[in-house]
mmCIF file with all atom_site columns, C-alpha atoms in Angstrom:
data_model
loop_
_atom_site.group_PDB
_atom_site.id
_atom_site.type_symbol
_atom_site.label_atom_id
_atom_site.label_alt_id
_atom_site.label_comp_id
_atom_site.label_asym_id
_atom_site.label_entity_id
_atom_site.label_seq_id
_atom_site.pdbx_PDB_ins_code
_atom_site.Cartn_x
_atom_site.Cartn_y
_atom_site.Cartn_z
_atom_site.occupancy
_atom_site.B_iso_or_equiv
_atom_site.pdbx_formal_charge
_atom_site.auth_seq_id
_atom_site.auth_comp_id
_atom_site.auth_asym_id
_atom_site.auth_atom_id
_atom_site.pdbx_PDB_model_num
ATOM 1   C CA . UNK H 1 1   ? 9.155   24.950 -16.150 1.00 89.00 ? 29  UNK H CA 1
ATOM 2   C CA . UNK H 1 2   ? 9.370   27.720 -18.693 1.00 93.00 ? 30  UNK H CA 1
ATOM 3   C CA . UNK H 1 3   ? 11.572  30.550 -17.518 1.00 95.00 ? 31  UNK H CA 1
ATOM 4   C CA . UNK H 1 4   ? 11.594  34.021 -19.026 1.00 96.00 ? 32  UNK H CA 1
ATOM 5   C CA . UNK H 1 5   ? 14.559  36.342 -19.238 1.00 98.00 ? 33  UNK H CA 1
ATOM 6   C CA . UNK H 1 6   ? 14.736  39.930 -20.455 1.00 98.00 ? 34  UNK H CA 1
ATOM 7   C CA . UNK H 1 7   ? 17.584  42.111 -21.601 1.00 97.00 ? 35  UNK H CA 1
ATOM 8   C CA . UNK H 1 8   ? 18.877  44.578 -20.918 1.00 97.00 ? 36  UNK H CA 1
ATOM 9   C CA . UNK H 1 9   ? 17.787  45.209 -17.345 1.00 98.00 ? 37  UNK H CA 1
ATOM 10  C CA . UNK H 1 10  ? 17.969  48.947 -17.985 1.00 98.00 ? 38  UNK H CA 1
ATOM 11  C CA . UNK H 1 11  ? 17.947  50.773 -21.305 1.00 97.00 ? 39  UNK H CA 1
ATOM 12  C CA . UNK H 1 12  ? 18.876  54.452 -21.542 1.00 97.00 ? 40  UNK H CA 1
ATOM 13  C CA . UNK H 1 13  ? 17.349  56.122 -24.567 1.00 96.00 ? 41  UNK H CA 1
ATOM 14  C CA . UNK H 1 14  ? 16.961  59.703 -25.709 1.00 96.00 ? 42  UNK H CA 1
ATOM 15  C CA . UNK H 1 15  ? 13.477  60.993 -26.576 1.00 95.00 ? 43  UNK H CA 1
ATOM 16  C CA . UNK H 1 16  ? 12.755  60.484 -30.249 1.00 96.00 ? 44  UNK H CA 1
ATOM 17  C CA . UNK H 1 17  ? 15.053  57.479 -30.539 1.00 97.00 ? 45  UNK H CA 1
ATOM 18  C CA . UNK H 1 18  ? 14.149  53.817 -30.899 1.00 97.00 ? 46  UNK H CA 1
ATOM 19  C CA . UNK H 1 19  ? 14.232  51.308 -28.066 1.00 97.00 ? 47  UNK H CA 1
ATOM 20  C CA . UNK H 1 20  ? 14.657  47.590 -28.652 1.00 98.00 ? 48  UNK H CA 1
ATOM 21  C CA . UNK H 1 21  ? 13.838  45.231 -25.775 1.00 98.00 ? 49  UNK H CA 1
ATOM 22  C CA . UNK H 1 22  ? 14.475  41.500 -25.790 1.00 98.00 ? 50  UNK H CA 1
ATOM 23  C CA . UNK H 1 23  ? 12.689  38.618 -24.125 1.00 98.00 ? 51  UNK H CA 1
ATOM 24  C CA . UNK H 1 24  ? 13.763  35.000 -24.212 1.00 98.00 ? 52  UNK H CA 1
ATOM 25  C CA . UNK H 1 25  ? 11.923  31.837 -23.170 1.00 97.00 ? 53  UNK H CA 1
ATOM 26  C CA . UNK H 1 26  ? 13.765  28.764 -21.899 1.00 96.00 ? 54  UNK H CA 1
ATOM 27  C CA . UNK H 1 27  ? 11.795  26.617 -24.330 1.00 96.00 ? 55  UNK H CA 1
ATOM 28  C CA . UNK H 1 28  ? 9.493   27.252 -27.251 1.00 96.00 ? 56  UNK H CA 1
ATOM 29  C CA . UNK H 1 29  ? 6.293   29.103 -26.439 1.00 96.00 ? 57  UNK H CA 1
ATOM 30  C CA . UNK H 1 30  ? 5.185   29.541 -30.062 1.00 95.00 ? 58  UNK H CA 1
ATOM 31  C CA . UNK H 1 31  ? 3.724   33.053 -30.176 1.00 96.00 ? 59  UNK H CA 1
ATOM 32  C CA . UNK H 1 32  ? 2.095   32.907 -26.737 1.00 96.00 ? 60  UNK H CA 1
ATOM 33  C CA . UNK H 1 33  ? 3.803   36.034 -25.505 1.00 97.00 ? 61  UNK H CA 1
ATOM 34  C CA . UNK H 1 34  ? 2.509   39.331 -24.184 1.00 98.00 ? 62  UNK H CA 1
ATOM 35  C CA . UNK H 1 35  ? 4.200   42.612 -23.334 1.00 98.00 ? 63  UNK H CA 1
ATOM 36  C CA . UNK H 1 36  ? 3.113   44.995 -20.567 1.00 98.00 ? 64  UNK H CA 1
ATOM 37  C CA . UNK H 1 37  ? 4.070   48.540 -19.666 1.00 98.00 ? 65  UNK H CA 1
ATOM 38  C CA . UNK H 1 38  ? 4.129   49.682 -16.058 1.00 98.00 ? 66  UNK H CA 1
ATOM 39  C CA . UNK H 1 39  ? 4.621   53.233 -14.892 1.00 98.00 ? 67  UNK H CA 1
ATOM 40  C CA . UNK H 1 40  ? 5.429   54.105 -11.267 1.00 95.00 ? 68  UNK H CA 1
ATOM 41  C CA . UNK H 1 41  ? 2.432   53.751 -8.990  1.00 95.00 ? 69  UNK H CA 1
ATOM 42  C CA . UNK H 1 42  ? 0.254   52.270 -11.728 1.00 98.00 ? 70  UNK H CA 1
ATOM 43  C CA . UNK H 1 43  ? -0.963  48.835 -12.653 1.00 98.00 ? 71  UNK H CA 1
ATOM 44  C CA . UNK H 1 44  ? 0.608   47.183 -15.679 1.00 98.00 ? 72  UNK H CA 1
ATOM 45  C CA . UNK H 1 45  ? -1.051  47.764 -19.027 1.00 98.00 ? 73  UNK H CA 1
ATOM 46  C CA . UNK H 1 46  ? -1.249  45.255 -21.863 1.00 98.00 ? 74  UNK H CA 1
ATOM 47  C CA . UNK H 1 47  ? 0.622   46.421 -24.957 1.00 98.00 ? 75  UNK H CA 1
ATOM 48  C CA . UNK H 1 48  ? 1.072   43.359 -27.159 1.00 98.00 ? 76  UNK H CA 1
ATOM 49  C CA . UNK H 1 49  ? -0.333  39.835 -27.242 1.00 97.00 ? 77  UNK H CA 1
ATOM 50  C CA . UNK H 1 50  ? 0.272   36.948 -29.596 1.00 97.00 ? 78  UNK H CA 1
ATOM 51  C CA . UNK H 1 51  ? 3.850   38.275 -29.808 1.00 98.00 ? 79  UNK H CA 1
ATOM 52  C CA . UNK H 1 52  ? 2.923   40.923 -32.358 1.00 98.00 ? 80  UNK H CA 1
ATOM 53  C CA . UNK H 1 53  ? -0.725  42.035 -32.002 1.00 98.00 ? 81  UNK H CA 1
ATOM 54  C CA . UNK H 1 54  ? -1.185  45.450 -30.453 1.00 98.00 ? 82  UNK H CA 1
ATOM 55  C CA . UNK H 1 55  ? -3.837  45.677 -27.763 1.00 97.00 ? 83  UNK H CA 1
ATOM 56  C CA . UNK H 1 56  ? -6.747  48.040 -28.214 1.00 96.00 ? 84  UNK H CA 1
ATOM 57  C CA . UNK H 1 57  ? -5.720  51.681 -28.097 1.00 96.00 ? 85  UNK H CA 1
ATOM 58  C CA . UNK H 1 58  ? -1.976  51.051 -28.165 1.00 98.00 ? 86  UNK H CA 1
ATOM 59  C CA . UNK H 1 59  ? 0.089   53.378 -30.318 1.00 97.00 ? 87  UNK H CA 1
ATOM 60  C CA . UNK H 1 60  ? 1.560   52.057 -33.559 1.00 98.00 ? 88  UNK H CA 1
ATOM 61  C CA . UNK H 1 61  ? 4.959   53.157 -32.193 1.00 98.00 ? 89  UNK H CA 1
ATOM 62  C CA . UNK H 1 62  ? 4.911   49.878 -30.284 1.00 98.00 ? 90  UNK H CA 1
ATOM 63  C CA . UNK H 1 63  ? 5.601   46.720 -32.237 1.00 98.00 ? 91  UNK H CA 1
ATOM 64  C CA . UNK H 1 64  ? 6.354   43.163 -31.258 1.00 98.00 ? 92  UNK H CA 1
ATOM 65  C CA . UNK H 1 65  ? 8.045   40.371 -33.118 1.00 98.00 ? 93  UNK H CA 1
ATOM 66  C CA . UNK H 1 66  ? 9.414   36.889 -32.672 1.00 98.00 ? 94  UNK H CA 1
ATOM 67  C CA . UNK H 1 67  ? 8.269   33.358 -32.073 1.00 98.00 ? 95  UNK H CA 1
ATOM 68  C CA . UNK H 1 68  ? 9.553   30.236 -30.409 1.00 97.00 ? 96  UNK H CA 1
ATOM 69  C CA . UNK H 1 69  ? 12.050  31.429 -27.837 1.00 98.00 ? 97  UNK H CA 1
ATOM 70  C CA . UNK H 1 70  ? 13.181  34.876 -28.998 1.00 98.00 ? 98  UNK H CA 1
ATOM 71  C CA . UNK H 1 71  ? 11.010  37.973 -28.882 1.00 98.00 ? 99  UNK H CA 1
ATOM 72  C CA . UNK H 1 72  ? 11.475  41.692 -29.339 1.00 98.00 ? 100 UNK H CA 1
ATOM 73  C CA . UNK H 1 73  ? 9.502   44.768 -28.372 1.00 98.00 ? 101 UNK H CA 1
ATOM 74  C CA . UNK H 1 74  ? 10.383  47.842 -30.399 1.00 98.00 ? 102 UNK H CA 1
ATOM 75  C CA . UNK H 1 75  ? 9.324   51.325 -29.414 1.00 98.00 ? 103 UNK H CA 1
ATOM 76  C CA . UNK H 1 76  ? 9.834   53.857 -32.162 1.00 97.00 ? 104 UNK H CA 1
ATOM 77  C CA . UNK H 1 77  ? 10.339  57.564 -31.594 1.00 96.00 ? 105 UNK H CA 1
ATOM 78  C CA . UNK H 1 78  ? 10.244  57.373 -27.802 1.00 96.00 ? 106 UNK H CA 1
ATOM 79  C CA . UNK H 1 79  ? 7.941   59.852 -26.128 1.00 95.00 ? 107 UNK H CA 1
ATOM 80  C CA . UNK H 1 80  ? 8.155   61.045 -22.531 1.00 94.00 ? 108 UNK H CA 1
ATOM 81  C CA . UNK H 1 81  ? 5.206   58.824 -21.581 1.00 95.00 ? 109 UNK H CA 1
ATOM 82  C CA . UNK H 1 82  ? 7.033   55.715 -22.807 1.00 96.00 ? 110 UNK H CA 1
ATOM 83  C CA . UNK H 1 83  ? 9.655   55.770 -20.077 1.00 94.00 ? 111 UNK H CA 1
ATOM 84  C CA . UNK H 1 84  ? 8.538   52.901 -17.872 1.00 97.00 ? 112 UNK H CA 1
ATOM 85  C CA . UNK H 1 85  ? 9.232   49.270 -17.018 1.00 98.00 ? 113 UNK H CA 1
ATOM 86  C CA . UNK H 1 86  ? 8.312   46.659 -19.607 1.00 98.00 ? 114 UNK H CA 1
ATOM 87  C CA . UNK H 1 87  ? 7.538   43.030 -18.803 1.00 98.00 ? 115 UNK H CA 1
ATOM 88  C CA . UNK H 1 88  ? 7.104   40.060 -21.081 1.00 98.00 ? 116 UNK H CA 1
ATOM 89  C CA . UNK H 1 89  ? 4.808   37.190 -20.124 1.00 97.00 ? 117 UNK H CA 1
ATOM 90  C CA . UNK H 1 90  ? 4.388   33.729 -21.573 1.00 96.00 ? 118 UNK H CA 1
ATOM 91  C CA . UNK H 1 91  ? 0.998   32.053 -21.509 1.00 94.00 ? 119 UNK H CA 1
ATOM 92  C CA . UNK H 1 92  ? 1.716   28.648 -22.968 1.00 91.00 ? 120 UNK H CA 1
ATOM 93  C CA . UNK H 1 93  ? 1.493   26.409 -19.937 1.00 84.00 ? 121 UNK H CA 1
ATOM 94  C CA . UNK H 1 94  ? -0.790  25.825 -16.979 1.00 86.00 ? 122 UNK H CA 1
ATOM 95  C CA . UNK H 1 95  ? -0.355  26.792 -14.273 1.00 86.00 ? 123 UNK H CA 1
ATOM 96  C CA . UNK H 1 96  ? 1.674   29.755 -15.485 1.00 87.00 ? 124 UNK H CA 1
ATOM 97  C CA . UNK H 1 97  ? 4.370   29.655 -12.815 1.00 83.00 ? 125 UNK H CA 1
ATOM 98  C CA . UNK H 1 98  ? 7.245   32.024 -13.560 1.00 82.00 ? 126 UNK H CA 1
ATOM 99  C CA . UNK H 1 99  ? 5.143   33.543 -16.336 1.00 91.00 ? 127 UNK H CA 1
ATOM 100 C CA . UNK H 1 100 ? 6.787   36.955 -16.254 1.00 97.00 ? 128 UNK H CA 1
ATOM 101 C CA . UNK H 1 101 ? 10.228  38.091 -17.201 1.00 98.00 ? 129 UNK H CA 1
ATOM 102 C CA . UNK H 1 102 ? 12.134  40.271 -14.711 1.00 98.00 ? 130 UNK H CA 1
ATOM 103 C CA . UNK H 1 103 ? 11.433  43.452 -16.669 1.00 98.00 ? 131 UNK H CA 1
ATOM 104 C CA . UNK H 1 104 ? 13.372  46.089 -18.589 1.00 98.00 ? 132 UNK H CA 1
ATOM 105 C CA . UNK H 1 105 ? 13.409  49.649 -17.351 1.00 98.00 ? 133 UNK H CA 1
ATOM 106 C CA . UNK H 1 106 ? 13.490  52.209 -20.137 1.00 98.00 ? 134 UNK H CA 1
ATOM 107 C CA . UNK H 1 107 ? 14.921  55.437 -18.785 1.00 96.00 ? 135 UNK H CA 1
ATOM 108 C CA . UNK H 1 108 ? 15.703  58.836 -20.207 1.00 91.00 ? 136 UNK H CA 1
ATOM 109 C CA . UNK H 1 109 ? 19.250  59.226 -21.438 1.00 90.00 ? 137 UNK H CA 1
ATOM 110 C CA . UNK L 2 1   ? -15.691 49.533 -19.899 1.00 96.00 ? 14  UNK L CA 1
ATOM 111 C CA . UNK L 2 2   ? -14.043 46.757 -17.897 1.00 97.00 ? 15  UNK L CA 1
ATOM 112 C CA . UNK L 2 3   ? -13.570 47.618 -14.238 1.00 98.00 ? 16  UNK L CA 1
ATOM 113 C CA . UNK L 2 4   ? -11.763 45.548 -11.632 1.00 98.00 ? 17  UNK L CA 1
ATOM 114 C CA . UNK L 2 5   ? -11.773 46.924 -8.111  1.00 98.00 ? 18  UNK L CA 1
ATOM 115 C CA . UNK L 2 6   ? -9.810  45.176 -5.377  1.00 98.00 ? 19  UNK L CA 1
ATOM 116 C CA . UNK L 2 7   ? -10.459 45.499 -1.681  1.00 98.00 ? 20  UNK L CA 1
ATOM 117 C CA . UNK L 2 8   ? -9.467  43.835 1.557   1.00 97.00 ? 21  UNK L CA 1
ATOM 118 C CA . UNK L 2 9   ? -5.802  44.725 1.747   1.00 96.00 ? 22  UNK L CA 1
ATOM 119 C CA . UNK L 2 10  ? -4.127  46.142 4.801   1.00 97.00 ? 23  UNK L CA 1
ATOM 120 C CA . UNK L 2 11  ? -1.586  45.600 7.543   1.00 97.00 ? 24  UNK L CA 1
ATOM 121 C CA . UNK L 2 12  ? -1.635  42.114 9.030   1.00 97.00 ? 25  UNK L CA 1
ATOM 122 C CA . UNK L 2 13  ? 0.604   40.239 11.434  1.00 97.00 ? 26  UNK L CA 1
ATOM 123 C CA . UNK L 2 14  ? 2.618   37.226 10.329  1.00 98.00 ? 27  UNK L CA 1
ATOM 124 C CA . UNK L 2 15  ? 0.628   34.018 10.566  1.00 97.00 ? 28  UNK L CA 1
ATOM 125 C CA . UNK L 2 16  ? -2.728  35.766 10.271  1.00 98.00 ? 29  UNK L CA 1
ATOM 126 C CA . UNK L 2 17  ? -5.237  35.680 7.425   1.00 97.00 ? 30  UNK L CA 1
ATOM 127 C CA . UNK L 2 18  ? -7.242  37.989 5.244   1.00 96.00 ? 31  UNK L CA 1
ATOM 128 C CA . UNK L 2 19  ? -9.467  37.845 2.193   1.00 98.00 ? 32  UNK L CA 1
ATOM 129 C CA . UNK L 2 20  ? -8.934  39.907 -0.903  1.00 98.00 ? 33  UNK L CA 1
ATOM 130 C CA . UNK L 2 21  ? -11.936 40.675 -3.075  1.00 98.00 ? 34  UNK L CA 1
ATOM 131 C CA . UNK L 2 22  ? -12.244 41.928 -6.618  1.00 98.00 ? 35  UNK L CA 1
ATOM 132 C CA . UNK L 2 23  ? -15.485 43.370 -7.953  1.00 98.00 ? 36  UNK L CA 1
ATOM 133 C CA . UNK L 2 24  ? -15.715 42.968 -11.709 1.00 98.00 ? 37  UNK L CA 1
ATOM 134 C CA . UNK L 2 25  ? -17.941 44.872 -14.116 1.00 97.00 ? 38  UNK L CA 1
ATOM 135 C CA . UNK L 2 26  ? -18.179 45.824 -17.755 1.00 97.00 ? 39  UNK L CA 1
ATOM 136 C CA . UNK L 2 27  ? -17.906 42.302 -19.163 1.00 96.00 ? 40  UNK L CA 1
ATOM 137 C CA . UNK L 2 28  ? -19.572 38.906 -18.893 1.00 96.00 ? 41  UNK L CA 1
ATOM 138 C CA . UNK L 2 29  ? -17.773 37.621 -15.821 1.00 96.00 ? 42  UNK L CA 1
ATOM 139 C CA . UNK L 2 30  ? -18.711 33.973 -16.402 1.00 94.00 ? 43  UNK L CA 1
ATOM 140 C CA . UNK L 2 31  ? -16.974 33.905 -19.789 1.00 94.00 ? 44  UNK L CA 1
ATOM 141 C CA . UNK L 2 32  ? -13.409 34.552 -18.623 1.00 95.00 ? 45  UNK L CA 1
ATOM 142 C CA . UNK L 2 33  ? -10.747 33.170 -16.362 1.00 95.00 ? 46  UNK L CA 1
ATOM 143 C CA . UNK L 2 34  ? -9.506  35.431 -13.596 1.00 97.00 ? 47  UNK L CA 1
ATOM 144 C CA . UNK L 2 35  ? -6.127  35.555 -11.904 1.00 97.00 ? 48  UNK L CA 1
ATOM 145 C CA . UNK L 2 36  ? -4.183  37.258 -9.151  1.00 98.00 ? 49  UNK L CA 1
ATOM 146 C CA . UNK L 2 37  ? -0.749  38.746 -9.794  1.00 98.00 ? 50  UNK L CA 1
ATOM 147 C CA . UNK L 2 38  ? 1.346   40.379 -7.090  1.00 98.00 ? 51  UNK L CA 1
ATOM 148 C CA . UNK L 2 39  ? 4.255   42.762 -6.938  1.00 98.00 ? 52  UNK L CA 1
ATOM 149 C CA . UNK L 2 40  ? 6.481   43.118 -3.909  1.00 98.00 ? 53  UNK L CA 1
ATOM 150 C CA . UNK L 2 41  ? 7.812   46.632 -3.240  1.00 97.00 ? 54  UNK L CA 1
ATOM 151 C CA . UNK L 2 42  ? 10.388  47.546 -5.870  1.00 96.00 ? 55  UNK L CA 1
ATOM 152 C CA . UNK L 2 43  ? 10.210  44.103 -7.485  1.00 97.00 ? 56  UNK L CA 1
ATOM 153 C CA . UNK L 2 44  ? 8.760   42.540 -10.601 1.00 98.00 ? 57  UNK L CA 1
ATOM 154 C CA . UNK L 2 45  ? 5.459   40.838 -11.304 1.00 98.00 ? 58  UNK L CA 1
ATOM 155 C CA . UNK L 2 46  ? 4.698   37.414 -9.863  1.00 97.00 ? 59  UNK L CA 1
ATOM 156 C CA . UNK L 2 47  ? 1.764   35.265 -10.913 1.00 96.00 ? 60  UNK L CA 1
ATOM 157 C CA . UNK L 2 48  ? -0.020  34.039 -7.768  1.00 97.00 ? 61  UNK L CA 1
ATOM 158 C CA . UNK L 2 49  ? -3.150  32.131 -8.697  1.00 97.00 ? 62  UNK L CA 1
ATOM 159 C CA . UNK L 2 50  ? -5.735  31.638 -11.406 1.00 96.00 ? 63  UNK L CA 1
ATOM 160 C CA . UNK L 2 51  ? -9.220  30.192 -11.774 1.00 96.00 ? 64  UNK L CA 1
ATOM 161 C CA . UNK L 2 52  ? -11.018 29.051 -14.885 1.00 95.00 ? 65  UNK L CA 1
ATOM 162 C CA . UNK L 2 53  ? -14.154 30.652 -16.257 1.00 95.00 ? 66  UNK L CA 1
ATOM 163 C CA . UNK L 2 54  ? -16.423 28.157 -14.506 1.00 94.00 ? 67  UNK L CA 1
ATOM 164 C CA . UNK L 2 55  ? -14.390 27.778 -11.327 1.00 93.00 ? 68  UNK L CA 1
ATOM 165 C CA . UNK L 2 56  ? -13.570 24.170 -12.136 1.00 94.00 ? 69  UNK L CA 1
ATOM 166 C CA . UNK L 2 57  ? -9.805  24.583 -12.383 1.00 95.00 ? 70  UNK L CA 1
ATOM 167 C CA . UNK L 2 58  ? -7.516  26.482 -10.074 1.00 96.00 ? 71  UNK L CA 1
ATOM 168 C CA . UNK L 2 59  ? -3.773  26.894 -10.022 1.00 95.00 ? 72  UNK L CA 1
ATOM 169 C CA . UNK L 2 60  ? -1.257  28.355 -7.600  1.00 96.00 ? 73  UNK L CA 1
ATOM 170 C CA . UNK L 2 61  ? 2.331   29.457 -7.516  1.00 96.00 ? 74  UNK L CA 1
ATOM 171 C CA . UNK L 2 62  ? 4.537   27.179 -5.451  1.00 95.00 ? 75  UNK L CA 1
ATOM 172 C CA . UNK L 2 63  ? 5.203   30.055 -3.063  1.00 96.00 ? 76  UNK L CA 1
ATOM 173 C CA . UNK L 2 64  ? 1.537   30.214 -2.003  1.00 97.00 ? 77  UNK L CA 1
ATOM 174 C CA . UNK L 2 65  ? 0.232   26.693 -2.594  1.00 96.00 ? 78  UNK L CA 1
ATOM 175 C CA . UNK L 2 66  ? -1.482  25.330 0.484   1.00 97.00 ? 79  UNK L CA 1
ATOM 176 C CA . UNK L 2 67  ? -1.860  28.787 2.026   1.00 98.00 ? 80  UNK L CA 1
ATOM 177 C CA . UNK L 2 68  ? -3.906  30.727 -0.555  1.00 98.00 ? 81  UNK L CA 1
ATOM 178 C CA . UNK L 2 69  ? -7.301  29.788 -2.005  1.00 98.00 ? 82  UNK L CA 1
ATOM 179 C CA . UNK L 2 70  ? -8.835  31.397 -5.061  1.00 98.00 ? 83  UNK L CA 1
ATOM 180 C CA . UNK L 2 71  ? -12.567 31.395 -5.699  1.00 98.00 ? 84  UNK L CA 1
ATOM 181 C CA . UNK L 2 72  ? -15.181 33.215 -7.698  1.00 98.00 ? 85  UNK L CA 1
ATOM 182 C CA . UNK L 2 73  ? -18.869 34.011 -7.350  1.00 97.00 ? 86  UNK L CA 1
ATOM 183 C CA . UNK L 2 74  ? -20.905 34.571 -10.480 1.00 94.00 ? 87  UNK L CA 1
ATOM 184 C CA . UNK L 2 75  ? -23.895 35.951 -8.602  1.00 96.00 ? 88  UNK L CA 1
ATOM 185 C CA . UNK L 2 76  ? -21.860 38.923 -7.444  1.00 97.00 ? 89  UNK L CA 1
ATOM 186 C CA . UNK L 2 77  ? -19.301 39.013 -10.292 1.00 98.00 ? 90  UNK L CA 1
ATOM 187 C CA . UNK L 2 78  ? -16.546 38.758 -7.734  1.00 98.00 ? 91  UNK L CA 1
ATOM 188 C CA . UNK L 2 79  ? -13.152 37.136 -7.450  1.00 98.00 ? 92  UNK L CA 1
ATOM 189 C CA . UNK L 2 80  ? -11.622 36.256 -4.116  1.00 98.00 ? 93  UNK L CA 1
ATOM 190 C CA . UNK L 2 81  ? -8.265  35.276 -2.695  1.00 98.00 ? 94  UNK L CA 1
ATOM 191 C CA . UNK L 2 82  ? -8.199  33.796 0.776   1.00 98.00 ? 95  UNK L CA 1
ATOM 192 C CA . UNK L 2 83  ? -4.710  34.235 2.139   1.00 97.00 ? 96  UNK L CA 1
ATOM 193 C CA . UNK L 2 84  ? -3.670  32.298 5.221   1.00 97.00 ? 97  UNK L CA 1
ATOM 194 C CA . UNK L 2 85  ? -0.497  31.847 7.253   1.00 97.00 ? 98  UNK L CA 1
ATOM 195 C CA . UNK L 2 86  ? 0.834   35.115 5.930   1.00 97.00 ? 99  UNK L CA 1
ATOM 196 C CA . UNK L 2 87  ? 4.559   35.691 5.811   1.00 98.00 ? 100 UNK L CA 1
ATOM 197 C CA . UNK L 2 88  ? 6.550   38.914 5.518   1.00 98.00 ? 101 UNK L CA 1
ATOM 198 C CA . UNK L 2 89  ? 7.505   37.887 1.991   1.00 98.00 ? 102 UNK L CA 1
ATOM 199 C CA . UNK L 2 90  ? 3.824   37.999 1.018   1.00 98.00 ? 103 UNK L CA 1
ATOM 200 C CA . UNK L 2 91  ? 3.965   41.782 1.373   1.00 98.00 ? 104 UNK L CA 1
ATOM 201 C CA . UNK L 2 92  ? 2.972   43.100 -2.037  1.00 98.00 ? 105 UNK L CA 1
ATOM 202 C CA . UNK L 2 93  ? 0.399   44.853 -4.151  1.00 98.00 ? 106 UNK L CA 1
ATOM 203 C CA . UNK L 2 94  ? -2.093  42.219 -5.283  1.00 98.00 ? 107 UNK L CA 1
ATOM 204 C CA . UNK L 2 95  ? -3.659  42.795 -8.684  1.00 98.00 ? 108 UNK L CA 1
ATOM 205 C CA . UNK L 2 96  ? -6.873  41.229 -9.881  1.00 98.00 ? 109 UNK L CA 1
ATOM 206 C CA . UNK L 2 97  ? -6.548  40.507 -13.584 1.00 98.00 ? 110 UNK L CA 1
ATOM 207 C CA . UNK L 2 98  ? -8.927  39.389 -16.290 1.00 97.00 ? 111 UNK L CA 1
ATOM 208 C CA . UNK L 2 99  ? -7.660  36.823 -18.738 1.00 94.00 ? 112 UNK L CA 1
ATOM 209 C CA . UNK L 2 100 ? -8.525  36.746 -22.411 1.00 90.00 ? 113 UNK L CA 1
ATOM 210 C CA . UNK L 2 101 ? -9.486  33.107 -22.315 1.00 85.00 ? 114 UNK L CA 1
ATOM 211 C CA . UNK L 2 102 ? -11.153 30.331 -20.315 1.00 85.00 ? 115 UNK L CA 1
ATOM 212 C CA . UNK L 2 103 ? -8.160  29.348 -18.163 1.00 85.00 ? 116 UNK L CA 1
ATOM 213 C CA . UNK L 2 104 ? -4.738  30.712 -19.063 1.00 86.00 ? 117 UNK L CA 1
ATOM 214 C CA . UNK L 2 105 ? -3.887  33.511 -21.417 1.00 91.00 ? 118 UNK L CA 1
ATOM 215 C CA . UNK L 2 106 ? -2.732  37.064 -21.473 1.00 95.00 ? 119 UNK L CA 1
ATOM 216 C CA . UNK L 2 107 ? -3.938  39.607 -18.946 1.00 96.00 ? 120 UNK L CA 1
ATOM 217 C CA . UNK L 2 108 ? -5.961  42.190 -20.802 1.00 96.00 ? 121 UNK L CA 1
ATOM 218 C CA . UNK L 2 109 ? -7.347  44.137 -17.863 1.00 97.00 ? 122 UNK L CA 1
ATOM 219 C CA . UNK L 2 110 ? -5.897  44.900 -14.435 1.00 98.00 ? 123 UNK L CA 1
ATOM 220 C CA . UNK L 2 111 ? -7.314  46.335 -11.258 1.00 98.00 ? 124 UNK L CA 1
ATOM 221 C CA . UNK L 2 112 ? -5.579  49.157 -9.429  1.00 97.00 ? 125 UNK L CA 1
ATOM 222 C CA . UNK L 2 113 ? -4.219  46.737 -6.831  1.00 98.00 ? 126 UNK L CA 1
ATOM 223 C CA . UNK L 2 114 ? -4.603  46.109 -3.121  1.00 98.00 ? 127 UNK L CA 1
ATOM 224 C CA . UNK L 2 115 ? -1.610  46.503 -0.818  1.00 98.00 ? 128 UNK L CA 1
ATOM 225 C CA . UNK L 2 116 ? -1.024  43.750 1.711   1.00 98.00 ? 129 UNK L CA 1
ATOM 226 C CA . UNK L 2 117 ? 1.640   44.434 4.313   1.00 98.00 ? 130 UNK L CA 1
ATOM 227 C CA . UNK L 2 118 ? 2.680   41.581 6.578   1.00 98.00 ? 131 UNK L CA 1
ATOM 228 C CA . UNK L 2 119 ? 4.511   42.847 9.616   1.00 97.00 ? 132 UNK L CA 1
ATOM 229 C CA . UNK L 2 120 ? 4.460   42.563 13.372  1.00 95.00 ? 133 UNK L CA 1
#
């Protein structure tokens, strides 16, 4: 099984600053990694796929990097609408049991 | 515009069954795999089940295997999840998700979710 971990669990950031979120896979997943944003009471929204490709309509303030087992989501110049929970997801294997990481909550400092 | 609309959630007693439905529109339904992802109250996302573009391959999380059945109907562009022998730990919002791919992949579109509450 491929297990996903994320750090930190909670990240306190001031508006306008940069947030750096980490995601780690227990074994190599190449670049088969996606990032999602979820706001309270809403469904998750795809931000990044292929580890670094922004989904349609996603702000350039969001960028993804990494391959293999280590991945990073960077959010530049945090806006009020960016405070949310962020999940990473691997899509290398089938069935995708334990596909999601536990999430990182980005909160206002 | 892709639309995924779930229905069929509600309050159900432990051990009972229900069927979740997802009406899909705005894309060629037959070309993509479809999955269900759930989220228990205050918890993270859990992949539940997925079905390939042609319905030939299905997969389930260990927590639901043998109790849940996923299916799809191309005539009505619908995805289904038959959930049996429900347990309190199945209480969650169930999201219908479209996959960018034929079987597995990333989830590029999500429904608004259907709440299933299992309680006596």
